[in-house]
Amino acid sequence: MRMMDRYEYLSAYAKMRHGCIYEENRGIGFFRAEQLKRMDGVEHGFTARQGGVSPKPYDSLHLNFQKPHDLALVRENFSRFADAAGIEYSSMAMVSYEHGTNVIKLDADDAGRGFDKAPLDKCDGIVTDSPAVTLITNHADCGAFFIYDPVKKAVGLAHSGWKGTLGRIGANVVRLMQRCYGSDPKDMIASTGPAICKNCYEVDAPIAARFDAEFGAGVCTSPGREGHAWLDLEAAQAIQLIEAGLKCENITLMEKCTFEDEEHLFSHRRDTAKLGGTGDMAAYIRIV
């Protein structure tokens, strides 16, 4: 496959949608893509950090059972999140993430996996066409993919750190939806989620070189201090969706930086150095 150059990406970028909506319900905030929010048949969101019961450094809506913390408090946080989002607690199914590229299909019987049922097999992405399941992922700088097929009534969600992004987990979600549900990428509506932005995410030169080799030299990277570069995760996310067949006008980049917005968002890179740890946000999507 011929790689996209920077000028081609900038042309594609101009056709995409940008930014996000912030809304609160019952003291809990959600970031959403306007295009997805306007669509019938789907609900989605990405949580802010307020409205929970966890103490520092997880204050306060910490939504990850896998981090060392009082699990009863995390369960209460998920209960408050579900109530504010208008979803059934028992419908949620959460990835068992490993910063990889595995995506798995969920059915109605998978509702509750990772909550009151056994965790899923290791995966960072999940898809379903069942209204009985709400897909859940965790985030604290890593990106998210929200994908909806309004024709086949199917959804996909992925946690996408640098490893998953480099491995094209977003494209893996698209391909699994094609295989399982007969989805056409041209029908899909997609969005990224809040993540550490290109002005705040510095990586070492070998990682930057791998992104240049995968997505085109200088398309997702820009020079940093010696031996380092700045990495644009959302650009890499967008490119893989375009190359998987999605239309540019059906892609939203939320462009909300976790590192910069300390009031609303946890950030592993920002908080761990100062506080010794941080909480996690959650992304969700479901068929309605």
PDB file of C-alpha atoms in Angstrom:
ATOM      1  CA  MET A   1       0.000   0.000   0.000  1.00  0.00           C
ATOM      2  CA  ARG A   2       1.327   3.424  -0.950  1.00  0.00           C
ATOM      3  CA  MET A   3       1.713   5.599   2.137  1.00  0.00           C
ATOM      4  CA  MET A   4      -0.056   8.926   2.474  1.00  0.00           C
ATOM      5  CA  ASP A   5       2.260  11.929   2.420  1.00  0.00           C
ATOM      6  CA  ARG A   6       1.817  14.964   4.655  1.00  0.00           C
ATOM      7  CA  TYR A   7       0.039  17.044   2.002  1.00  0.00           C
ATOM      8  CA  GLU A   8      -2.441  14.261   1.298  1.00  0.00           C
ATOM      9  CA  TYR A   9      -3.123  13.927   5.010  1.00  0.00           C
ATOM     10  CA  LEU A  10      -3.694  17.673   5.397  1.00  0.00           C
ATOM     11  CA  SER A  11      -6.174  17.544   2.508  1.00  0.00           C
ATOM     12  CA  ALA A  12      -7.987  14.626   4.177  1.00  0.00           C
ATOM     13  CA  TYR A  13      -7.825  16.388   7.549  1.00  0.00           C
ATOM     14  CA  ALA A  14      -9.665  19.397   6.104  1.00  0.00           C
ATOM     15  CA  LYS A  15     -12.599  17.143   5.182  1.00  0.00           C
ATOM     16  CA  MET A  16     -12.905  15.576   8.653  1.00  0.00           C
ATOM     17  CA  ARG A  17     -14.931  16.882  11.576  1.00  0.00           C
ATOM     18  CA  HIS A  18     -13.119  18.362  14.556  1.00  0.00           C
ATOM     19  CA  GLY A  19     -13.794  18.935  18.226  1.00  0.00           C
ATOM     20  CA  CYS A  20     -16.234  17.519  20.748  1.00  0.00           C
ATOM     21  CA  ILE A  21     -19.251  18.342  22.849  1.00  0.00           C
ATOM     22  CA  TYR A  22     -19.033  18.344  26.650  1.00  0.00           C
ATOM     23  CA  GLU A  23     -22.184  17.559  28.615  1.00  0.00           C
ATOM     24  CA  GLU A  24     -22.930  16.796  32.262  1.00  0.00           C
ATOM     25  CA  ASN A  25     -25.626  14.687  33.859  1.00  0.00           C
ATOM     26  CA  ARG A  26     -25.952  14.038  37.603  1.00  0.00           C
ATOM     27  CA  GLY A  27     -22.548  15.616  38.218  1.00  0.00           C
ATOM     28  CA  ILE A  28     -20.721  13.406  35.693  1.00  0.00           C
ATOM     29  CA  GLY A  29     -19.272  14.803  32.485  1.00  0.00           C
ATOM     30  CA  PHE A  30     -19.129  13.202  29.044  1.00  0.00           C
ATOM     31  CA  PHE A  31     -17.219  14.148  25.917  1.00  0.00           C
ATOM     32  CA  ARG A  32     -19.038  13.221  22.701  1.00  0.00           C
ATOM     33  CA  ALA A  33     -18.638  13.572  18.937  1.00  0.00           C
ATOM     34  CA  GLU A  34     -21.417  15.743  17.522  1.00  0.00           C
ATOM     35  CA  GLN A  35     -21.898  13.620  14.396  1.00  0.00           C
ATOM     36  CA  LEU A  36     -22.340  10.425  16.410  1.00  0.00           C
ATOM     37  CA  LYS A  37     -24.534  12.162  18.990  1.00  0.00           C
ATOM     38  CA  ARG A  38     -26.960  13.310  16.284  1.00  0.00           C
ATOM     39  CA  MET A  39     -27.429   9.812  14.893  1.00  0.00           C
ATOM     40  CA  ASP A  40     -30.345   7.571  15.758  1.00  0.00           C
ATOM     41  CA  GLY A  41     -29.678   4.076  17.034  1.00  0.00           C
ATOM     42  CA  VAL A  42     -26.447   4.696  18.966  1.00  0.00           C
ATOM     43  CA  GLU A  43     -25.212   6.305  22.188  1.00  0.00           C
ATOM     44  CA  HIS A  44     -21.601   6.967  23.133  1.00  0.00           C
ATOM     45  CA  GLY A  45     -19.416   9.004  25.429  1.00  0.00           C
ATOM     46  CA  PHE A  46     -16.055   9.455  27.133  1.00  0.00           C
ATOM     47  CA  THR A  47     -16.126  10.275  30.841  1.00  0.00           C
ATOM     48  CA  ALA A  48     -14.597  13.209  32.656  1.00  0.00           C
ATOM     49  CA  ARG A  49     -12.898  12.653  35.996  1.00  0.00           C
ATOM     50  CA  GLN A  50     -15.448  14.268  38.360  1.00  0.00           C
ATOM     51  CA  GLY A  51     -18.461  12.796  40.105  1.00  0.00           C
ATOM     52  CA  GLY A  52     -17.012   9.710  41.755  1.00  0.00           C
ATOM     53  CA  VAL A  53     -15.906   8.590  45.210  1.00  0.00           C
ATOM     54  CA  SER A  54     -12.218   7.699  44.774  1.00  0.00           C
ATOM     55  CA  PRO A  55      -9.529   9.539  46.789  1.00  0.00           C
ATOM     56  CA  LYS A  56      -6.353  11.074  45.407  1.00  0.00           C
ATOM     57  CA  PRO A  57      -4.595  10.321  43.083  1.00  0.00           C
ATOM     58  CA  TYR A  58      -7.656   8.593  41.600  1.00  0.00           C
ATOM     59  CA  ASP A  59      -9.993  11.478  42.335  1.00  0.00           C
ATOM     60  CA  SER A  60     -12.707  10.972  41.721  1.00  0.00           C
ATOM     61  CA  LEU A  61     -14.493   9.018  38.953  1.00  0.00           C
ATOM     62  CA  HIS A  62     -11.818   6.336  38.565  1.00  0.00           C
ATOM     63  CA  LEU A  63     -13.119   3.595  36.241  1.00  0.00           C
ATOM     64  CA  ASN A  64     -10.616   0.742  36.068  1.00  0.00           C
ATOM     65  CA  PHE A  65     -10.715  -2.477  38.100  1.00  0.00           C
ATOM     66  CA  GLN A  66      -7.176  -3.379  37.021  1.00  0.00           C
ATOM     67  CA  LYS A  67      -5.393  -0.555  38.864  1.00  0.00           C
ATOM     68  CA  PRO A  68      -4.514  -0.949  42.559  1.00  0.00           C
ATOM     69  CA  HIS A  69      -7.416   0.687  44.338  1.00  0.00           C
ATOM     70  CA  ASP A  70     -10.424  -0.154  46.504  1.00  0.00           C
ATOM     71  CA  LEU A  71     -12.618  -2.187  44.138  1.00  0.00           C
ATOM     72  CA  ALA A  72     -15.767  -1.287  46.063  1.00  0.00           C
ATOM     73  CA  LEU A  73     -15.124   2.361  45.236  1.00  0.00           C
ATOM     74  CA  VAL A  74     -14.530   1.548  41.566  1.00  0.00           C
ATOM     75  CA  ARG A  75     -17.785  -0.407  41.507  1.00  0.00           C
ATOM     76  CA  GLU A  76     -19.603   2.585  42.998  1.00  0.00           C
ATOM     77  CA  ASN A  77     -18.001   4.820  40.370  1.00  0.00           C
ATOM     78  CA  PHE A  78     -19.202   2.529  37.574  1.00  0.00           C
ATOM     79  CA  SER A  79     -22.660   2.506  39.109  1.00  0.00           C
ATOM     80  CA  ARG A  80     -22.737   6.312  39.093  1.00  0.00           C
ATOM     81  CA  PHE A  81     -21.370   6.387  35.540  1.00  0.00           C
ATOM     82  CA  ALA A  82     -24.010   3.920  34.307  1.00  0.00           C
ATOM     83  CA  ASP A  83     -26.775   5.894  35.995  1.00  0.00           C
ATOM     84  CA  ALA A  84     -25.597   9.177  34.446  1.00  0.00           C
ATOM     85  CA  ALA A  85     -25.190   7.593  30.998  1.00  0.00           C
ATOM     86  CA  GLY A  86     -28.613   5.958  31.189  1.00  0.00           C
ATOM     87  CA  ILE A  87     -27.341   2.412  30.764  1.00  0.00           C
ATOM     88  CA  GLU A  88     -27.899  -0.763  32.728  1.00  0.00           C
ATOM     89  CA  TYR A  89     -24.952  -1.711  34.939  1.00  0.00           C
ATOM     90  CA  SER A  90     -25.466  -5.350  33.990  1.00  0.00           C
ATOM     91  CA  SER A  91     -25.157  -4.537  30.264  1.00  0.00           C
ATOM     92  CA  MET A  92     -21.534  -3.397  30.413  1.00  0.00           C
ATOM     93  CA  ALA A  93     -18.659  -5.483  29.053  1.00  0.00           C
ATOM     94  CA  MET A  94     -15.091  -4.206  29.407  1.00  0.00           C
ATOM     95  CA  VAL A  95     -11.912  -4.976  27.493  1.00  0.00           C
ATOM     96  CA  SER A  96      -9.111  -6.842  29.256  1.00  0.00           C
ATOM     97  CA  TYR A  97      -6.545  -4.590  27.711  1.00  0.00           C
ATOM     98  CA  GLU A  98      -2.915  -5.413  27.128  1.00  0.00           C
ATOM     99  CA  HIS A  99      -1.939  -2.468  24.879  1.00  0.00           C
ATOM    100  CA  GLY A 100      -2.304  -4.774  21.886  1.00  0.00           C
ATOM    101  CA  THR A 101      -4.343  -5.076  18.700  1.00  0.00           C
ATOM    102  CA  ASN A 102      -6.726  -7.954  19.425  1.00  0.00           C
ATOM    103  CA  VAL A 103     -10.406  -7.259  18.725  1.00  0.00           C
ATOM    104  CA  ILE A 104     -13.182  -9.697  19.639  1.00  0.00           C
ATOM    105  CA  LYS A 105     -16.893 -10.045  18.879  1.00  0.00           C
ATOM    106  CA  LEU A 106     -19.365  -9.884  21.771  1.00  0.00           C
ATOM    107  CA  ASP A 107     -22.908 -11.230  21.954  1.00  0.00           C
ATOM    108  CA  ALA A 108     -25.749 -10.718  24.452  1.00  0.00           C
ATOM    109  CA  ASP A 109     -24.305 -13.428  26.719  1.00  0.00           C
ATOM    110  CA  ASP A 110     -21.159 -11.305  27.165  1.00  0.00           C
ATOM    111  CA  ALA A 111     -23.025  -8.550  29.017  1.00  0.00           C
ATOM    112  CA  GLY A 112     -21.396  -8.234  32.445  1.00  0.00           C
ATOM    113  CA  ARG A 113     -17.972  -9.549  31.394  1.00  0.00           C
ATOM    114  CA  GLY A 114     -15.300  -7.806  33.438  1.00  0.00           C
ATOM    115  CA  PHE A 115     -17.908  -6.704  35.993  1.00  0.00           C
ATOM    116  CA  ASP A 116     -20.104  -9.409  37.558  1.00  0.00           C
ATOM    117  CA  LYS A 117     -18.892 -12.062  35.130  1.00  0.00           C
ATOM    118  CA  ALA A 118     -15.412 -13.332  34.253  1.00  0.00           C
ATOM    119  CA  PRO A 119     -13.159 -10.948  32.313  1.00  0.00           C
ATOM    120  CA  LEU A 120     -12.925 -11.209  28.551  1.00  0.00           C
ATOM    121  CA  ASP A 121      -9.901 -12.800  26.932  1.00  0.00           C
ATOM    122  CA  LYS A 122      -7.087 -10.302  26.394  1.00  0.00           C
ATOM    123  CA  CYS A 123      -8.298  -7.657  23.974  1.00  0.00           C
ATOM    124  CA  ASP A 124      -8.161  -3.927  23.387  1.00  0.00           C
ATOM    125  CA  GLY A 125     -11.087  -3.778  20.986  1.00  0.00           C
ATOM    126  CA  ILE A 126     -14.640  -5.141  21.023  1.00  0.00           C
ATOM    127  CA  VAL A 127     -17.558  -5.137  18.570  1.00  0.00           C
ATOM    128  CA  THR A 128     -21.211  -6.096  18.832  1.00  0.00           C
ATOM    129  CA  ASP A 129     -24.587  -5.866  17.112  1.00  0.00           C
ATOM    130  CA  SER A 130     -26.485  -6.656  20.315  1.00  0.00           C
ATOM    131  CA  PRO A 131     -28.426  -3.891  22.095  1.00  0.00           C
ATOM    132  CA  ALA A 132     -28.012  -5.977  25.274  1.00  0.00           C
ATOM    133  CA  VAL A 133     -24.286  -5.111  25.493  1.00  0.00           C
ATOM    134  CA  THR A 134     -22.646  -1.772  26.272  1.00  0.00           C
ATOM    135  CA  LEU A 135     -19.002  -1.736  25.139  1.00  0.00           C
ATOM    136  CA  ILE A 136     -16.517  -0.245  27.650  1.00  0.00           C
ATOM    137  CA  THR A 137     -12.816   0.683  27.396  1.00  0.00           C
ATOM    138  CA  ASN A 138     -10.397   2.404  29.857  1.00  0.00           C
ATOM    139  CA  HIS A 139      -8.153   5.399  29.133  1.00  0.00           C
ATOM    140  CA  ALA A 140      -5.615   7.698  30.800  1.00  0.00           C
ATOM    141  CA  ASP A 141      -3.781   9.280  27.799  1.00  0.00           C
ATOM    142  CA  CYS A 142      -4.343   6.462  25.286  1.00  0.00           C
ATOM    143  CA  GLY A 143      -6.748   7.120  22.444  1.00  0.00           C
ATOM    144  CA  ALA A 144     -10.124   5.596  21.642  1.00  0.00           C
ATOM    145  CA  PHE A 145     -11.923   4.506  18.484  1.00  0.00           C
ATOM    146  CA  PHE A 146     -15.720   4.813  18.377  1.00  0.00           C
ATOM    147  CA  ILE A 147     -17.228   3.175  15.277  1.00  0.00           C
ATOM    148  CA  TYR A 148     -20.891   2.856  14.296  1.00  0.00           C
ATOM    149  CA  ASP A 149     -22.481   1.185  11.285  1.00  0.00           C
ATOM    150  CA  PRO A 150     -26.000   2.659  10.992  1.00  0.00           C
ATOM    151  CA  VAL A 151     -26.920   0.254   8.165  1.00  0.00           C
ATOM    152  CA  LYS A 152     -26.086  -3.054   9.845  1.00  0.00           C
ATOM    153  CA  LYS A 153     -26.708  -1.642  13.342  1.00  0.00           C
ATOM    154  CA  ALA A 154     -23.340  -2.612  14.785  1.00  0.00           C
ATOM    155  CA  VAL A 155     -20.742  -0.804  16.905  1.00  0.00           C
ATOM    156  CA  GLY A 156     -17.060  -1.107  17.739  1.00  0.00           C
ATOM    157  CA  LEU A 157     -14.860   0.417  20.430  1.00  0.00           C
ATOM    158  CA  ALA A 158     -11.117   0.231  21.028  1.00  0.00           C
ATOM    159  CA  HIS A 159      -8.445   1.357  23.477  1.00  0.00           C
ATOM    160  CA  SER A 160      -5.539   2.621  21.379  1.00  0.00           C
ATOM    161  CA  GLY A 161      -2.203   3.519  22.942  1.00  0.00           C
ATOM    162  CA  TRP A 162       0.871   3.932  20.798  1.00  0.00           C
ATOM    163  CA  LYS A 163       1.289   0.174  20.399  1.00  0.00           C
ATOM    164  CA  GLY A 164      -2.313  -0.405  19.398  1.00  0.00           C
ATOM    165  CA  THR A 165      -2.310   2.615  17.120  1.00  0.00           C
ATOM    166  CA  LEU A 166       0.894   1.496  15.413  1.00  0.00           C
ATOM    167  CA  GLY A 167      -0.604  -1.971  15.009  1.00  0.00           C
ATOM    168  CA  ARG A 168      -3.752  -0.453  13.439  1.00  0.00           C
ATOM    169  CA  ILE A 169      -6.281  -1.623  15.982  1.00  0.00           C
ATOM    170  CA  GLY A 170      -8.834   0.768  14.489  1.00  0.00           C
ATOM    171  CA  ALA A 171      -8.528  -0.964  11.134  1.00  0.00           C
ATOM    172  CA  ASN A 172      -8.885  -4.285  12.961  1.00  0.00           C
ATOM    173  CA  VAL A 173     -12.211  -3.097  14.392  1.00  0.00           C
ATOM    174  CA  VAL A 174     -13.387  -2.148  10.902  1.00  0.00           C
ATOM    175  CA  ARG A 175     -12.342  -5.502   9.452  1.00  0.00           C
ATOM    176  CA  LEU A 176     -14.046  -7.506  12.205  1.00  0.00           C
ATOM    177  CA  MET A 177     -17.276  -5.558  11.687  1.00  0.00           C
ATOM    178  CA  GLN A 178     -17.029  -6.304   7.982  1.00  0.00           C
ATOM    179  CA  ARG A 179     -16.487  -9.993   8.625  1.00  0.00           C
ATOM    180  CA  CYS A 180     -19.084 -10.457  11.379  1.00  0.00           C
ATOM    181  CA  TYR A 181     -21.856  -8.121  10.269  1.00  0.00           C
ATOM    182  CA  GLY A 182     -21.265  -7.458   6.571  1.00  0.00           C
ATOM    183  CA  SER A 183     -20.530  -3.802   7.331  1.00  0.00           C
ATOM    184  CA  ASP A 184     -19.367  -1.496   4.538  1.00  0.00           C
ATOM    185  CA  PRO A 185     -16.677   0.952   5.741  1.00  0.00           C
ATOM    186  CA  LYS A 186     -18.250   3.661   3.580  1.00  0.00           C
ATOM    187  CA  ASP A 187     -21.324   3.509   5.829  1.00  0.00           C
ATOM    188  CA  MET A 188     -19.366   3.719   9.083  1.00  0.00           C
ATOM    189  CA  ILE A 189     -19.331   6.795  11.321  1.00  0.00           C
ATOM    190  CA  ALA A 190     -16.214   7.049  13.487  1.00  0.00           C
ATOM    191  CA  SER A 191     -14.606   9.235  16.096  1.00  0.00           C
ATOM    192  CA  THR A 192     -11.457   9.321  18.127  1.00  0.00           C
ATOM    193  CA  GLY A 193     -11.628  10.132  21.848  1.00  0.00           C
ATOM    194  CA  PRO A 194      -9.695  12.439  24.151  1.00  0.00           C
ATOM    195  CA  ALA A 195      -5.988  11.518  24.245  1.00  0.00           C
ATOM    196  CA  ILE A 196      -2.612  13.064  24.842  1.00  0.00           C
ATOM    197  CA  CYS A 197      -2.070  15.460  21.943  1.00  0.00           C
ATOM    198  CA  LYS A 198       0.717  15.972  19.424  1.00  0.00           C
ATOM    199  CA  ASN A 199       2.088  18.939  21.414  1.00  0.00           C
ATOM    200  CA  CYS A 200       2.392  16.950  24.646  1.00  0.00           C
ATOM    201  CA  TYR A 201       3.286  13.404  23.588  1.00  0.00           C
ATOM    202  CA  GLU A 202       7.055  13.044  23.209  1.00  0.00           C
ATOM    203  CA  VAL A 203       8.423   9.609  22.271  1.00  0.00           C
ATOM    204  CA  ASP A 204      11.907   8.321  21.606  1.00  0.00           C
ATOM    205  CA  ALA A 205      13.363   8.288  18.099  1.00  0.00           C
ATOM    206  CA  PRO A 206      12.964   4.501  17.497  1.00  0.00           C
ATOM    207  CA  ILE A 207       9.210   4.687  18.180  1.00  0.00           C
ATOM    208  CA  ALA A 208       8.892   7.742  15.940  1.00  0.00           C
ATOM    209  CA  ALA A 209      10.744   5.896  13.178  1.00  0.00           C
ATOM    210  CA  ARG A 210       8.240   3.036  13.376  1.00  0.00           C
ATOM    211  CA  PHE A 211       5.346   5.458  12.912  1.00  0.00           C
ATOM    212  CA  ASP A 212       7.138   7.084   9.978  1.00  0.00           C
ATOM    213  CA  ALA A 213       7.591   3.655   8.392  1.00  0.00           C
ATOM    214  CA  GLU A 214       3.955   2.679   8.976  1.00  0.00           C
ATOM    215  CA  PHE A 215       2.096   5.910   8.206  1.00  0.00           C
ATOM    216  CA  GLY A 216       4.510   8.025   6.152  1.00  0.00           C
ATOM    217  CA  ALA A 217       7.558  10.071   7.057  1.00  0.00           C
ATOM    218  CA  GLY A 218       6.663  13.190   9.026  1.00  0.00           C
ATOM    219  CA  VAL A 219       2.898  12.631   8.779  1.00  0.00           C
ATOM    220  CA  CYS A 220       2.382  11.640  12.431  1.00  0.00           C
ATOM    221  CA  THR A 221       5.687  12.892  13.840  1.00  0.00           C
ATOM    222  CA  SER A 222       7.547  16.162  14.204  1.00  0.00           C
ATOM    223  CA  PRO A 223      11.039  16.874  15.514  1.00  0.00           C
ATOM    224  CA  GLY A 224      11.545  17.093  19.275  1.00  0.00           C
ATOM    225  CA  ARG A 225      14.622  17.376  21.449  1.00  0.00           C
ATOM    226  CA  GLU A 226      17.620  15.268  20.498  1.00  0.00           C
ATOM    227  CA  GLY A 227      16.737  11.579  20.267  1.00  0.00           C
ATOM    228  CA  HIS A 228      12.993  12.273  20.528  1.00  0.00           C
ATOM    229  CA  ALA A 229       9.997  13.371  18.489  1.00  0.00           C
ATOM    230  CA  TRP A 230       6.442  14.551  19.026  1.00  0.00           C
ATOM    231  CA  LEU A 231       3.801  11.970  18.091  1.00  0.00           C
ATOM    232  CA  ASP A 232       0.303  12.693  16.739  1.00  0.00           C
ATOM    233  CA  LEU A 233      -1.776   9.650  17.723  1.00  0.00           C
ATOM    234  CA  GLU A 234      -4.961  11.060  16.208  1.00  0.00           C
ATOM    235  CA  ALA A 235      -3.327  11.472  12.803  1.00  0.00           C
ATOM    236  CA  ALA A 236      -2.298   7.816  12.835  1.00  0.00           C
ATOM    237  CA  GLN A 237      -5.804   6.861  13.943  1.00  0.00           C
ATOM    238  CA  ALA A 238      -7.393   8.863  11.145  1.00  0.00           C
ATOM    239  CA  ILE A 239      -5.062   7.494   8.479  1.00  0.00           C
ATOM    240  CA  GLN A 240      -5.811   3.884   9.316  1.00  0.00           C
ATOM    241  CA  LEU A 241      -9.555   4.549   9.192  1.00  0.00           C
ATOM    242  CA  ILE A 242      -9.243   6.235   5.791  1.00  0.00           C
ATOM    243  CA  GLU A 243      -7.075   3.415   4.466  1.00  0.00           C
ATOM    244  CA  ALA A 244      -9.622   0.913   5.838  1.00  0.00           C
ATOM    245  CA  GLY A 245     -12.245   2.551   3.609  1.00  0.00           C
ATOM    246  CA  LEU A 246     -14.028   5.158   5.754  1.00  0.00           C
ATOM    247  CA  LYS A 247     -14.990   8.496   4.243  1.00  0.00           C
ATOM    248  CA  CYS A 248     -13.127  11.505   5.620  1.00  0.00           C
ATOM    249  CA  GLU A 249     -16.392  13.350   6.261  1.00  0.00           C
ATOM    250  CA  ASN A 250     -17.523  10.454   8.485  1.00  0.00           C
ATOM    251  CA  ILE A 251     -14.514  10.765  10.802  1.00  0.00           C
ATOM    252  CA  THR A 252     -14.375  13.078  13.824  1.00  0.00           C
ATOM    253  CA  LEU A 253     -11.158  13.940  15.640  1.00  0.00           C
ATOM    254  CA  MET A 254     -12.142  15.079  19.140  1.00  0.00           C
ATOM    255  CA  GLU A 255      -8.785  16.859  19.572  1.00  0.00           C
ATOM    256  CA  LYS A 256      -9.192  16.995  23.348  1.00  0.00           C
ATOM    257  CA  CYS A 257      -5.880  16.609  25.176  1.00  0.00           C
ATOM    258  CA  THR A 258      -5.817  14.582  28.387  1.00  0.00           C
ATOM    259  CA  PHE A 259      -2.471  16.076  29.432  1.00  0.00           C
ATOM    260  CA  GLU A 260      -3.618  19.684  29.025  1.00  0.00           C
ATOM    261  CA  ASP A 261      -7.071  19.440  30.611  1.00  0.00           C
ATOM    262  CA  GLU A 262      -6.246  18.600  34.219  1.00  0.00           C
ATOM    263  CA  GLU A 263      -9.642  19.823  35.417  1.00  0.00           C
ATOM    264  CA  HIS A 264     -11.600  17.234  33.441  1.00  0.00           C
ATOM    265  CA  LEU A 265      -9.248  14.413  32.493  1.00  0.00           C
ATOM    266  CA  PHE A 266      -6.770  12.008  34.053  1.00  0.00           C
ATOM    267  CA  SER A 267      -3.336  11.745  32.420  1.00  0.00           C
ATOM    268  CA  HIS A 268      -0.870   8.957  33.130  1.00  0.00           C
ATOM    269  CA  ARG A 269       2.040  11.002  31.829  1.00  0.00           C
ATOM    270  CA  ARG A 270       1.113  14.174  33.704  1.00  0.00           C
ATOM    271  CA  ASP A 271      -0.121  12.749  37.008  1.00  0.00           C
ATOM    272  CA  THR A 272       2.081   9.749  37.695  1.00  0.00           C
ATOM    273  CA  ALA A 273       5.257  11.813  37.789  1.00  0.00           C
ATOM    274  CA  LYS A 274       3.685  14.281  40.258  1.00  0.00           C
ATOM    275  CA  LEU A 275       1.322  12.103  42.280  1.00  0.00           C
ATOM    276  CA  GLY A 276       2.575   8.545  41.881  1.00  0.00           C
ATOM    277  CA  GLY A 277      -0.540   7.425  40.046  1.00  0.00           C
ATOM    278  CA  THR A 278      -3.737   8.481  38.334  1.00  0.00           C
ATOM    279  CA  GLY A 279      -7.246   7.299  37.611  1.00  0.00           C
ATOM    280  CA  ASP A 280      -8.802   6.123  34.354  1.00  0.00           C
ATOM    281  CA  MET A 281     -11.664   7.453  32.281  1.00  0.00           C
ATOM    282  CA  ALA A 282     -14.045   5.147  30.426  1.00  0.00           C
ATOM    283  CA  ALA A 283     -15.389   5.223  26.877  1.00  0.00           C
ATOM    284  CA  TYR A 284     -18.659   3.540  25.971  1.00  0.00           C
ATOM    285  CA  ILE A 285     -20.832   2.885  22.939  1.00  0.00           C
ATOM    286  CA  ARG A 286     -24.039   0.938  22.523  1.00  0.00           C
ATOM    287  CA  ILE A 287     -26.852   0.176  20.106  1.00  0.00           C
ATOM    288  CA  VAL A 288     -30.256   1.579  21.160  1.00  0.00           C
TER     289      VAL A 288
END
